[in-house]
Amino acid sequence: MKSYHIAVIAGDGIGREVMPEGLRVLETAGRMFDFTCTWEHFDWSCEAYQQTGRMMPVDGLDRLRSFDAIFLGAVGYPGVPDHISLWGLLIPIRRAFHQYVNLRPARLLEGVKSPLANQRSGEIDLMIVRENNEGEYSDVGGRLFVGTEEEMAVQQATFTRRGCDRVMRYAFELARRRRHHVTSATKSNGIIYSMPFWDERFASMSAQYADCHADRYHIDILAAHFVRHPEWFDVVVGSNLFGDILSDLSAAVVGSIGIAPSANLNPERLYPSMFEPVHGSAPDIAGKGIANPIAQIWSGAMMLDHLGEPAAARAIEKAFSSVLAQHGPRTADLGGSSTTQEVGESIAAQLTAGA
Ligand code: NAI
Ligand code: MG
């Protein structure tokens, strides 16, 4: 029987509430598809930071290196500045393990209402491929004359040929398995060095994929098109910042950020990849047991896909899709009144029944 060694970081807030449901569904899938997962839990969080002064131990990355994958809930909590929680845990993991693709599917599922008028299930089905290692998220820069009238901040974005090419290549390869269409998010009219360079790399990459339709939009009108014509898009590739913003927008367009999953991939598999919901720790609803666990569960399905268990991954997707389509239990973000646990249990039961 295949066995996978998974590092589990539930993190903060609702991360701790949705993680048990993610594990429940993965355990169920393992029983049905003949694999086991051994979970090793790491209590790395803002709470740990307040006790130890670190989001993760000094040797944290070394301790994660040998796992088959990392399954993460969410990190961030009031009392710890967001740049500390992000740069103390998530970003080091994404970078040290060359997880340069942040893959974020957005699909309008049956039984879920889009906030947009006239959108029907099946019509919106797109993949955001976000560059995850460089771009606008950079620790190159500094501040000068702090606290004076001359106070200033400089933040350096970095775009490398290697970094652009590898994420764009991933996007085109993905499109070949879908509807053969890649859209690039740019802003080369306003950001006049890095974005024209991004456009050049995209033109060069698209020339190698003549079987795929390639187009590009400036990020501002692209955001408008996501609202007006989300069905136009198949694979959308963007820089770290643009991809981040577009994926919260696409998650909202398909009904709720509570269902949006993501994978931080090292496609070469030299390092573990990490799977986590798009959403954060949601302090406004944390502790109430009402967070939607579907984003965590779907992220778990993406992890199984990556580990080489595609049948189990499809079965999980089918299970939560059926629960939604049959108007089964749902949490408040989708207009229901069920708890996190009730939704998780119902998806696990549907998974078992659907075998
Ligand atoms: P958020 O995603 O935590 O919450 C945004 C809104 O969506 C809130 O109203 C929340 O209640 C709702 N929401 C999120 N997930 C939900 C779910 N599963 N079910 C139902 N409703 C849900 O984003 P926000 O408020 O900007 O950030 C809160 C904290 O999370 C911050 O500390 C931030 O830095 C952190 N964060 C962490 C991320 C990560 O771990 N990857 C990603 C985004 C934010
Ligand atoms: Mg985000």
PDB file of C-alpha atoms in Angstrom, residues 20-308:
ATOM      1  CA  PRO A  20      -9.599  18.598  10.693  1.00  0.00           C
ATOM      2  CA  GLU A  21     -12.219  18.395   7.928  1.00  0.00           C
ATOM      3  CA  GLY A  22      -9.503  18.351   5.264  1.00  0.00           C
ATOM      4  CA  LEU A  23      -7.799  15.475   7.091  1.00  0.00           C
ATOM      5  CA  ARG A  24     -11.105  13.656   7.602  1.00  0.00           C
ATOM      6  CA  VAL A  25     -11.830  13.621   3.866  1.00  0.00           C
ATOM      7  CA  LEU A  26      -8.257  12.606   2.955  1.00  0.00           C
ATOM      8  CA  GLU A  27      -8.396   9.747   5.478  1.00  0.00           C
ATOM      9  CA  THR A  28     -11.670   8.592   3.952  1.00  0.00           C
ATOM     10  CA  ALA A  29     -10.175   8.752   0.458  1.00  0.00           C
ATOM     11  CA  GLY A  30      -7.178   6.728   1.640  1.00  0.00           C
ATOM     12  CA  ARG A  31      -9.420   3.915   2.905  1.00  0.00           C
ATOM     13  CA  MET A  32     -11.226   3.801  -0.427  1.00  0.00           C
ATOM     14  CA  PHE A  33      -8.247   4.119  -2.751  1.00  0.00           C
ATOM     15  CA  ASP A  34      -5.710   2.042  -0.812  1.00  0.00           C
ATOM     16  CA  PHE A  35      -3.207   4.549   0.406  1.00  0.00           C
ATOM     17  CA  THR A  36      -2.304   5.862   3.823  1.00  0.00           C
ATOM     18  CA  CYS A  37      -1.106   9.251   4.938  1.00  0.00           C
ATOM     19  CA  THR A  38       1.021   9.739   8.004  1.00  0.00           C
ATOM     20  CA  TRP A  39       0.458  13.227   9.348  1.00  0.00           C
ATOM     21  CA  GLU A  40       3.074  15.120  11.292  1.00  0.00           C
ATOM     22  CA  HIS A  41       1.562  18.201  12.922  1.00  0.00           C
ATOM     23  CA  PHE A  42       3.584  21.382  13.357  1.00  0.00           C
ATOM     24  CA  ASP A  43       2.218  24.004  15.682  1.00  0.00           C
ATOM     25  CA  TRP A  44       3.713  26.938  13.799  1.00  0.00           C
ATOM     26  CA  SER A  45       1.470  29.975  14.064  1.00  0.00           C
ATOM     27  CA  CYS A  46       1.067  33.511  15.331  1.00  0.00           C
ATOM     28  CA  GLU A  47       0.387  32.026  18.762  1.00  0.00           C
ATOM     29  CA  ALA A  48       3.776  30.305  18.616  1.00  0.00           C
ATOM     30  CA  TYR A  49       5.292  33.604  17.484  1.00  0.00           C
ATOM     31  CA  GLN A  50       3.934  35.368  20.543  1.00  0.00           C
ATOM     32  CA  GLN A  51       5.555  32.755  22.768  1.00  0.00           C
ATOM     33  CA  THR A  52       8.846  32.203  20.943  1.00  0.00           C
ATOM     34  CA  GLY A  53       9.383  35.275  18.747  1.00  0.00           C
ATOM     35  CA  ARG A  54       9.461  33.057  15.639  1.00  0.00           C
ATOM     36  CA  MET A  55       6.774  31.832  13.251  1.00  0.00           C
ATOM     37  CA  MET A  56       8.766  28.634  12.800  1.00  0.00           C
ATOM     38  CA  PRO A  57      11.948  27.306  14.402  1.00  0.00           C
ATOM     39  CA  VAL A  58      15.359  28.198  12.955  1.00  0.00           C
ATOM     40  CA  ASP A  59      15.598  24.726  11.380  1.00  0.00           C
ATOM     41  CA  GLY A  60      11.953  24.784  10.235  1.00  0.00           C
ATOM     42  CA  LEU A  61      12.695  24.506   6.516  1.00  0.00           C
ATOM     43  CA  ASP A  62      15.093  21.604   7.078  1.00  0.00           C
ATOM     44  CA  ARG A  63      12.423  19.782   9.043  1.00  0.00           C
ATOM     45  CA  LEU A  64       9.946  20.131   6.169  1.00  0.00           C
ATOM     46  CA  ARG A  65      12.345  19.188   3.375  1.00  0.00           C
ATOM     47  CA  SER A  66      11.891  15.416   3.465  1.00  0.00           C
ATOM     48  CA  PHE A  67       8.072  15.355   3.451  1.00  0.00           C
ATOM     49  CA  ASP A  68       6.106  14.292   0.386  1.00  0.00           C
ATOM     50  CA  ALA A  69       3.947  17.409   0.716  1.00  0.00           C
ATOM     51  CA  ILE A  70       2.898  20.188   3.101  1.00  0.00           C
ATOM     52  CA  PHE A  71      -0.789  20.696   3.955  1.00  0.00           C
ATOM     53  CA  LEU A  72      -1.453  24.152   5.374  1.00  0.00           C
ATOM     54  CA  GLY A  73      -4.530  25.875   6.830  1.00  0.00           C
ATOM     55  CA  ALA A  74      -3.957  29.614   7.152  1.00  0.00           C
ATOM     56  CA  VAL A  75      -1.629  31.896   9.038  1.00  0.00           C
ATOM     57  CA  GLY A  76      -2.063  35.435  10.330  1.00  0.00           C
ATOM     58  CA  TYR A  77      -3.758  36.860  13.365  1.00  0.00           C
ATOM     59  CA  PRO A  78      -4.478  40.254  14.913  1.00  0.00           C
ATOM     60  CA  GLY A  79      -1.651  41.150  17.275  1.00  0.00           C
ATOM     61  CA  VAL A  80       1.054  39.952  14.898  1.00  0.00           C
ATOM     62  CA  PRO A  81       1.663  42.214  11.880  1.00  0.00           C
ATOM     63  CA  ASP A  82       0.709  40.425   8.640  1.00  0.00           C
ATOM     64  CA  HIS A  83       4.117  40.950   7.046  1.00  0.00           C
ATOM     65  CA  ILE A  84       5.703  39.070   9.967  1.00  0.00           C
ATOM     66  CA  SER A  85       3.404  36.073   9.707  1.00  0.00           C
ATOM     67  CA  LEU A  86       3.702  35.931   5.932  1.00  0.00           C
ATOM     68  CA  TRP A  87       7.465  36.482   5.695  1.00  0.00           C
ATOM     69  CA  GLY A  88       8.136  34.292   8.734  1.00  0.00           C
ATOM     70  CA  LEU A  89       6.470  31.165   7.384  1.00  0.00           C
ATOM     71  CA  LEU A  90       4.644  31.059   4.058  1.00  0.00           C
ATOM     72  CA  ILE A  91       7.003  33.021   1.856  1.00  0.00           C
ATOM     73  CA  PRO A  92      10.179  31.248   3.087  1.00  0.00           C
ATOM     74  CA  ILE A  93       8.525  27.877   2.380  1.00  0.00           C
ATOM     75  CA  ARG A  94       7.370  28.943  -1.089  1.00  0.00           C
ATOM     76  CA  ARG A  95      10.831  30.251  -1.960  1.00  0.00           C
ATOM     77  CA  ALA A  96      13.159  27.742  -0.301  1.00  0.00           C
ATOM     78  CA  PHE A  97      11.274  24.900  -1.964  1.00  0.00           C
ATOM     79  CA  HIS A  98      11.077  26.655  -5.361  1.00  0.00           C
ATOM     80  CA  GLN A  99       7.291  26.488  -5.342  1.00  0.00           C
ATOM     81  CA  TYR A 100       7.228  28.939  -8.201  1.00  0.00           C
ATOM     82  CA  VAL A 101       3.727  28.055  -9.430  1.00  0.00           C
ATOM     83  CA  ASN A 102       0.744  29.057  -7.335  1.00  0.00           C
ATOM     84  CA  LEU A 103      -2.133  27.274  -9.017  1.00  0.00           C
ATOM     85  CA  ARG A 104      -5.606  28.537  -8.125  1.00  0.00           C
ATOM     86  CA  PRO A 105      -8.650  27.000  -9.853  1.00  0.00           C
ATOM     87  CA  ALA A 106     -11.955  28.882  -9.959  1.00  0.00           C
ATOM     88  CA  ARG A 107     -14.995  26.932 -11.030  1.00  0.00           C
ATOM     89  CA  LEU A 108     -18.663  27.811 -10.648  1.00  0.00           C
ATOM     90  CA  LEU A 109     -20.165  24.663  -9.124  1.00  0.00           C
ATOM     91  CA  GLU A 110     -23.732  23.510  -9.446  1.00  0.00           C
ATOM     92  CA  GLY A 111     -25.802  24.595  -6.450  1.00  0.00           C
ATOM     93  CA  VAL A 112     -23.602  27.632  -5.787  1.00  0.00           C
ATOM     94  CA  LYS A 113     -24.828  31.078  -6.706  1.00  0.00           C
ATOM     95  CA  SER A 114     -22.436  33.516  -8.322  1.00  0.00           C
ATOM     96  CA  PRO A 115     -22.884  37.116  -7.150  1.00  0.00           C
ATOM     97  CA  LEU A 116     -22.946  37.954 -10.868  1.00  0.00           C
ATOM     98  CA  ALA A 117     -26.278  37.893 -12.654  1.00  0.00           C
ATOM     99  CA  ASN A 118     -26.853  35.265 -15.365  1.00  0.00           C
ATOM    100  CA  GLN A 119     -23.856  33.031 -14.587  1.00  0.00           C
ATOM    101  CA  ARG A 120     -24.649  29.332 -14.672  1.00  0.00           C
ATOM    102  CA  SER A 121     -22.641  26.442 -13.320  1.00  0.00           C
ATOM    103  CA  GLY A 122     -20.076  25.100 -15.728  1.00  0.00           C
ATOM    104  CA  GLU A 123     -19.734  28.431 -17.505  1.00  0.00           C
ATOM    105  CA  ILE A 124     -16.883  29.691 -15.341  1.00  0.00           C
ATOM    106  CA  ASP A 125     -13.938  27.315 -15.179  1.00  0.00           C
ATOM    107  CA  LEU A 126     -10.563  28.951 -15.097  1.00  0.00           C
ATOM    108  CA  MET A 127      -7.120  28.451 -13.611  1.00  0.00           C
ATOM    109  CA  ILE A 128      -5.001  31.268 -12.252  1.00  0.00           C
ATOM    110  CA  VAL A 129      -1.294  30.501 -12.553  1.00  0.00           C
ATOM    111  CA  ARG A 130       0.367  32.966 -10.223  1.00  0.00           C
ATOM    112  CA  GLU A 131       4.141  33.485 -10.188  1.00  0.00           C
ATOM    113  CA  ASN A 132       5.048  32.625  -6.618  1.00  0.00           C
ATOM    114  CA  ASN A 133       8.759  33.287  -6.074  1.00  0.00           C
ATOM    115  CA  GLU A 134       9.644  36.773  -7.315  1.00  0.00           C
ATOM    116  CA  GLY A 135       7.942  39.823  -8.835  1.00  0.00           C
ATOM    117  CA  GLU A 136       6.457  42.463  -6.594  1.00  0.00           C
ATOM    118  CA  TYR A 137       6.839  40.393  -3.399  1.00  0.00           C
ATOM    119  CA  SER A 138      10.433  41.133  -2.639  1.00  0.00           C
ATOM    120  CA  ASP A 139      12.502  41.952   0.396  1.00  0.00           C
ATOM    121  CA  VAL A 140      14.816  44.161  -1.608  1.00  0.00           C
ATOM    122  CA  GLY A 141      14.306  47.753  -0.597  1.00  0.00           C
ATOM    123  CA  GLY A 142      14.418  49.887   2.462  1.00  0.00           C
ATOM    124  CA  ARG A 143      13.250  52.886   4.372  1.00  0.00           C
ATOM    125  CA  LEU A 144      15.046  56.127   4.931  1.00  0.00           C
ATOM    126  CA  PHE A 145      14.593  59.124   7.221  1.00  0.00           C
ATOM    127  CA  VAL A 146      12.012  57.276   9.288  1.00  0.00           C
ATOM    128  CA  GLY A 147       9.791  59.563  11.316  1.00  0.00           C
ATOM    129  CA  THR A 148      10.879  62.744   9.541  1.00  0.00           C
ATOM    130  CA  GLU A 149       9.270  64.902   6.861  1.00  0.00           C
ATOM    131  CA  GLU A 150      11.631  63.263   4.336  1.00  0.00           C
ATOM    132  CA  GLU A 151      10.501  59.745   5.272  1.00  0.00           C
ATOM    133  CA  MET A 152      10.534  57.369   2.320  1.00  0.00           C
ATOM    134  CA  ALA A 153      10.142  53.727   1.318  1.00  0.00           C
ATOM    135  CA  VAL A 154      11.600  51.911  -1.705  1.00  0.00           C
ATOM    136  CA  GLN A 155      10.317  48.496  -2.721  1.00  0.00           C
ATOM    137  CA  GLN A 156      12.105  46.689  -5.523  1.00  0.00           C
ATOM    138  CA  ALA A 157      10.213  44.288  -7.801  1.00  0.00           C
ATOM    139  CA  THR A 158      12.286  41.616  -9.547  1.00  0.00           C
ATOM    140  CA  PHE A 159      11.483  39.781 -12.760  1.00  0.00           C
ATOM    141  CA  THR A 160      13.987  37.279 -14.127  1.00  0.00           C
ATOM    142  CA  ARG A 161      13.946  35.556 -17.494  1.00  0.00           C
ATOM    143  CA  ARG A 162      14.132  32.180 -15.768  1.00  0.00           C
ATOM    144  CA  GLY A 163      11.354  33.100 -13.340  1.00  0.00           C
ATOM    145  CA  CYS A 164       9.000  34.379 -16.056  1.00  0.00           C
ATOM    146  CA  ASP A 165       9.708  31.559 -18.506  1.00  0.00           C
ATOM    147  CA  ARG A 166       9.162  28.698 -16.103  1.00  0.00           C
ATOM    148  CA  VAL A 167       5.799  29.923 -14.826  1.00  0.00           C
ATOM    149  CA  MET A 168       4.620  30.769 -18.357  1.00  0.00           C
ATOM    150  CA  ARG A 169       5.723  27.358 -19.619  1.00  0.00           C
ATOM    151  CA  TYR A 170       3.704  25.754 -16.819  1.00  0.00           C
ATOM    152  CA  ALA A 171       0.660  27.814 -17.892  1.00  0.00           C
ATOM    153  CA  PHE A 172       0.915  26.686 -21.525  1.00  0.00           C
ATOM    154  CA  GLU A 173       1.457  23.047 -20.575  1.00  0.00           C
ATOM    155  CA  LEU A 174      -1.631  23.270 -18.348  1.00  0.00           C
ATOM    156  CA  ALA A 175      -3.649  24.874 -21.165  1.00  0.00           C
ATOM    157  CA  ARG A 176      -2.749  21.952 -23.428  1.00  0.00           C
ATOM    158  CA  ARG A 177      -4.614  19.705 -21.010  1.00  0.00           C
ATOM    159  CA  ARG A 178      -7.594  22.096 -20.998  1.00  0.00           C
ATOM    160  CA  ARG A 179      -9.020  24.499 -23.584  1.00  0.00           C
ATOM    161  CA  HIS A 180      -5.711  25.631 -25.131  1.00  0.00           C
ATOM    162  CA  HIS A 181      -6.038  29.270 -24.158  1.00  0.00           C
ATOM    163  CA  VAL A 182      -3.596  31.312 -22.035  1.00  0.00           C
ATOM    164  CA  THR A 183      -4.179  34.918 -21.002  1.00  0.00           C
ATOM    165  CA  SER A 184      -1.364  37.036 -19.586  1.00  0.00           C
ATOM    166  CA  ALA A 185      -2.021  39.746 -16.987  1.00  0.00           C
ATOM    167  CA  THR A 186       0.191  42.741 -17.667  1.00  0.00           C
ATOM    168  CA  LYS A 187       0.478  46.474 -17.047  1.00  0.00           C
ATOM    169  CA  SER A 188       3.127  47.398 -19.567  1.00  0.00           C
ATOM    170  CA  ASN A 189       1.562  50.779 -20.207  1.00  0.00           C
ATOM    171  CA  GLY A 190       2.251  51.999 -16.666  1.00  0.00           C
ATOM    172  CA  ILE A 191       5.081  49.834 -15.336  1.00  0.00           C
ATOM    173  CA  ILE A 192       7.584  50.438 -18.075  1.00  0.00           C
ATOM    174  CA  TYR A 193      10.514  48.104 -17.370  1.00  0.00           C
ATOM    175  CA  SER A 194       9.346  44.899 -15.758  1.00  0.00           C
ATOM    176  CA  MET A 195       6.014  44.566 -17.539  1.00  0.00           C
ATOM    177  CA  PRO A 196       7.287  45.067 -21.120  1.00  0.00           C
ATOM    178  CA  PHE A 197       9.873  42.424 -20.190  1.00  0.00           C
ATOM    179  CA  TRP A 198       7.069  40.142 -18.939  1.00  0.00           C
ATOM    180  CA  ASP A 199       5.238  40.750 -22.262  1.00  0.00           C
ATOM    181  CA  GLU A 200       8.381  39.871 -24.255  1.00  0.00           C
ATOM    182  CA  ARG A 201       8.811  36.615 -22.362  1.00  0.00           C
ATOM    183  CA  PHE A 202       5.132  35.819 -22.884  1.00  0.00           C
ATOM    184  CA  ALA A 203       5.393  36.470 -26.640  1.00  0.00           C
ATOM    185  CA  SER A 204       8.466  34.267 -26.818  1.00  0.00           C
ATOM    186  CA  MET A 205       6.814  31.452 -24.866  1.00  0.00           C
ATOM    187  CA  SER A 206       3.554  31.633 -26.815  1.00  0.00           C
ATOM    188  CA  ALA A 207       5.531  31.206 -30.060  1.00  0.00           C
ATOM    189  CA  GLN A 208       6.547  27.769 -28.756  1.00  0.00           C
ATOM    190  CA  TYR A 209       2.892  26.822 -28.219  1.00  0.00           C
ATOM    191  CA  ALA A 210       1.311  27.473 -31.595  1.00  0.00           C
ATOM    192  CA  ASP A 211      -1.528  25.076 -30.685  1.00  0.00           C
ATOM    193  CA  CYS A 212      -2.634  27.431 -27.877  1.00  0.00           C
ATOM    194  CA  HIS A 213      -4.408  30.744 -28.251  1.00  0.00           C
ATOM    195  CA  ALA A 214      -2.508  33.440 -26.340  1.00  0.00           C
ATOM    196  CA  ASP A 215      -3.764  36.892 -25.433  1.00  0.00           C
ATOM    197  CA  ARG A 216      -2.984  39.577 -22.887  1.00  0.00           C
ATOM    198  CA  TYR A 217      -4.797  42.332 -21.041  1.00  0.00           C
ATOM    199  CA  HIS A 218      -3.712  45.113 -18.756  1.00  0.00           C
ATOM    200  CA  ILE A 219      -4.609  44.156 -15.211  1.00  0.00           C
ATOM    201  CA  ASP A 220      -7.181  46.926 -14.781  1.00  0.00           C
ATOM    202  CA  ILE A 221      -9.388  45.942 -17.718  1.00  0.00           C
ATOM    203  CA  LEU A 222      -8.708  42.274 -16.980  1.00  0.00           C
ATOM    204  CA  ALA A 223     -10.264  42.761 -13.537  1.00  0.00           C
ATOM    205  CA  ALA A 224     -13.317  44.267 -15.254  1.00  0.00           C
ATOM    206  CA  HIS A 225     -13.503  41.323 -17.696  1.00  0.00           C
ATOM    207  CA  PHE A 226     -13.365  38.865 -14.779  1.00  0.00           C
ATOM    208  CA  VAL A 227     -16.612  40.430 -13.598  1.00  0.00           C
ATOM    209  CA  ARG A 228     -18.267  40.982 -16.987  1.00  0.00           C
ATOM    210  CA  HIS A 229     -17.086  37.909 -18.942  1.00  0.00           C
ATOM    211  CA  PRO A 230     -15.430  35.374 -16.618  1.00  0.00           C
ATOM    212  CA  GLU A 231     -16.380  32.627 -19.085  1.00  0.00           C
ATOM    213  CA  TRP A 232     -13.845  34.021 -21.579  1.00  0.00           C
ATOM    214  CA  PHE A 233     -10.911  32.665 -19.596  1.00  0.00           C
ATOM    215  CA  ASP A 234      -9.165  29.303 -19.385  1.00  0.00           C
ATOM    216  CA  VAL A 235      -5.626  29.679 -17.979  1.00  0.00           C
ATOM    217  CA  VAL A 236      -4.583  33.120 -16.742  1.00  0.00           C
ATOM    218  CA  VAL A 237      -0.925  33.698 -15.907  1.00  0.00           C
ATOM    219  CA  GLY A 238       0.118  36.650 -13.764  1.00  0.00           C
ATOM    220  CA  SER A 239       2.893  38.012 -11.617  1.00  0.00           C
ATOM    221  CA  ASN A 240       2.901  37.462  -7.861  1.00  0.00           C
ATOM    222  CA  LEU A 241       0.772  40.518  -7.046  1.00  0.00           C
ATOM    223  CA  PHE A 242      -1.566  40.432 -10.041  1.00  0.00           C
ATOM    224  CA  GLY A 243      -2.158  36.685  -9.627  1.00  0.00           C
ATOM    225  CA  ASP A 244      -2.927  37.166  -5.940  1.00  0.00           C
ATOM    226  CA  ILE A 245      -5.526  39.831  -6.572  1.00  0.00           C
ATOM    227  CA  LEU A 246      -7.103  38.055  -9.552  1.00  0.00           C
ATOM    228  CA  SER A 247      -7.512  34.852  -7.553  1.00  0.00           C
ATOM    229  CA  ASP A 248      -9.474  36.508  -4.734  1.00  0.00           C
ATOM    230  CA  LEU A 249     -11.608  38.155  -7.428  1.00  0.00           C
ATOM    231  CA  SER A 250     -12.183  34.886  -9.295  1.00  0.00           C
ATOM    232  CA  ALA A 251     -12.987  33.153  -5.987  1.00  0.00           C
ATOM    233  CA  ALA A 252     -15.638  35.763  -5.231  1.00  0.00           C
ATOM    234  CA  VAL A 253     -17.065  35.476  -8.751  1.00  0.00           C
ATOM    235  CA  VAL A 254     -17.598  31.722  -8.317  1.00  0.00           C
ATOM    236  CA  GLY A 255     -19.480  32.182  -5.079  1.00  0.00           C
ATOM    237  CA  SER A 256     -17.152  32.324  -2.073  1.00  0.00           C
ATOM    238  CA  ILE A 257     -13.536  32.523  -1.057  1.00  0.00           C
ATOM    239  CA  GLY A 258     -14.489  29.691   1.310  1.00  0.00           C
ATOM    240  CA  ILE A 259     -14.300  27.187  -1.550  1.00  0.00           C
ATOM    241  CA  ALA A 260     -11.172  28.438  -3.358  1.00  0.00           C
ATOM    242  CA  PRO A 261      -8.215  26.013  -3.206  1.00  0.00           C
ATOM    243  CA  SER A 262      -4.563  26.449  -4.146  1.00  0.00           C
ATOM    244  CA  ALA A 263      -1.362  24.550  -4.752  1.00  0.00           C
ATOM    245  CA  ASN A 264       2.154  25.938  -4.366  1.00  0.00           C
ATOM    246  CA  LEU A 265       4.005  23.698  -6.772  1.00  0.00           C
ATOM    247  CA  ASN A 266       7.598  22.769  -7.352  1.00  0.00           C
ATOM    248  CA  PRO A 267       6.884  21.137 -10.728  1.00  0.00           C
ATOM    249  CA  GLU A 268      10.309  19.458 -10.857  1.00  0.00           C
ATOM    250  CA  ARG A 269       9.498  17.711  -7.551  1.00  0.00           C
ATOM    251  CA  LEU A 270      12.915  18.422  -6.093  1.00  0.00           C
ATOM    252  CA  TYR A 271      11.202  19.792  -2.991  1.00  0.00           C
ATOM    253  CA  PRO A 272       7.838  19.283  -1.316  1.00  0.00           C
ATOM    254  CA  SER A 273       4.912  21.254  -2.699  1.00  0.00           C
ATOM    255  CA  MET A 274       2.398  22.949  -0.397  1.00  0.00           C
ATOM    256  CA  PHE A 275      -1.402  22.899  -0.549  1.00  0.00           C
ATOM    257  CA  GLU A 276      -3.585  25.496   1.176  1.00  0.00           C
ATOM    258  CA  PRO A 277      -6.867  27.370   0.775  1.00  0.00           C
ATOM    259  CA  VAL A 278      -6.709  30.792  -0.907  1.00  0.00           C
ATOM    260  CA  HIS A 279      -8.409  32.347   2.113  1.00  0.00           C
ATOM    261  CA  GLY A 280      -6.699  33.523   5.274  1.00  0.00           C
ATOM    262  CA  SER A 281      -7.419  32.903   8.950  1.00  0.00           C
ATOM    263  CA  ALA A 282     -10.672  34.932   8.949  1.00  0.00           C
ATOM    264  CA  PRO A 283     -10.454  36.372  12.483  1.00  0.00           C
ATOM    265  CA  ASP A 284     -13.981  37.795  12.053  1.00  0.00           C
ATOM    266  CA  ILE A 285     -15.518  34.294  12.132  1.00  0.00           C
ATOM    267  CA  ALA A 286     -12.780  32.293  13.901  1.00  0.00           C
ATOM    268  CA  GLY A 287     -13.849  30.250  16.923  1.00  0.00           C
ATOM    269  CA  LYS A 288     -17.465  29.982  15.802  1.00  0.00           C
ATOM    270  CA  GLY A 289     -17.189  26.702  13.878  1.00  0.00           C
ATOM    271  CA  ILE A 290     -18.867  28.182  10.813  1.00  0.00           C
ATOM    272  CA  ALA A 291     -15.966  28.425   8.339  1.00  0.00           C
ATOM    273  CA  ASN A 292     -16.454  26.689   5.021  1.00  0.00           C
ATOM    274  CA  PRO A 293     -14.087  23.676   4.893  1.00  0.00           C
ATOM    275  CA  ILE A 294     -14.411  23.132   1.121  1.00  0.00           C
ATOM    276  CA  ALA A 295     -11.354  25.230   0.178  1.00  0.00           C
ATOM    277  CA  GLN A 296      -9.261  23.076   2.539  1.00  0.00           C
ATOM    278  CA  ILE A 297     -10.823  19.847   1.272  1.00  0.00           C
ATOM    279  CA  TRP A 298     -10.362  20.825  -2.383  1.00  0.00           C
ATOM    280  CA  SER A 299      -6.728  21.774  -1.626  1.00  0.00           C
ATOM    281  CA  GLY A 300      -6.369  18.248  -0.240  1.00  0.00           C
ATOM    282  CA  ALA A 301      -7.656  16.880  -3.555  1.00  0.00           C
ATOM    283  CA  MET A 302      -5.038  18.960  -5.377  1.00  0.00           C
ATOM    284  CA  MET A 303      -2.417  17.423  -3.081  1.00  0.00           C
ATOM    285  CA  LEU A 304      -3.561  13.903  -3.997  1.00  0.00           C
ATOM    286  CA  ASP A 305      -3.379  14.806  -7.675  1.00  0.00           C
ATOM    287  CA  HIS A 306       0.201  15.918  -7.185  1.00  0.00           C
ATOM    288  CA  LEU A 307       1.091  12.801  -5.187  1.00  0.00           C
ATOM    289  CA  GLY A 308      -0.134  10.572  -8.018  1.00  0.00           C
TER     290      GLY A 308
END
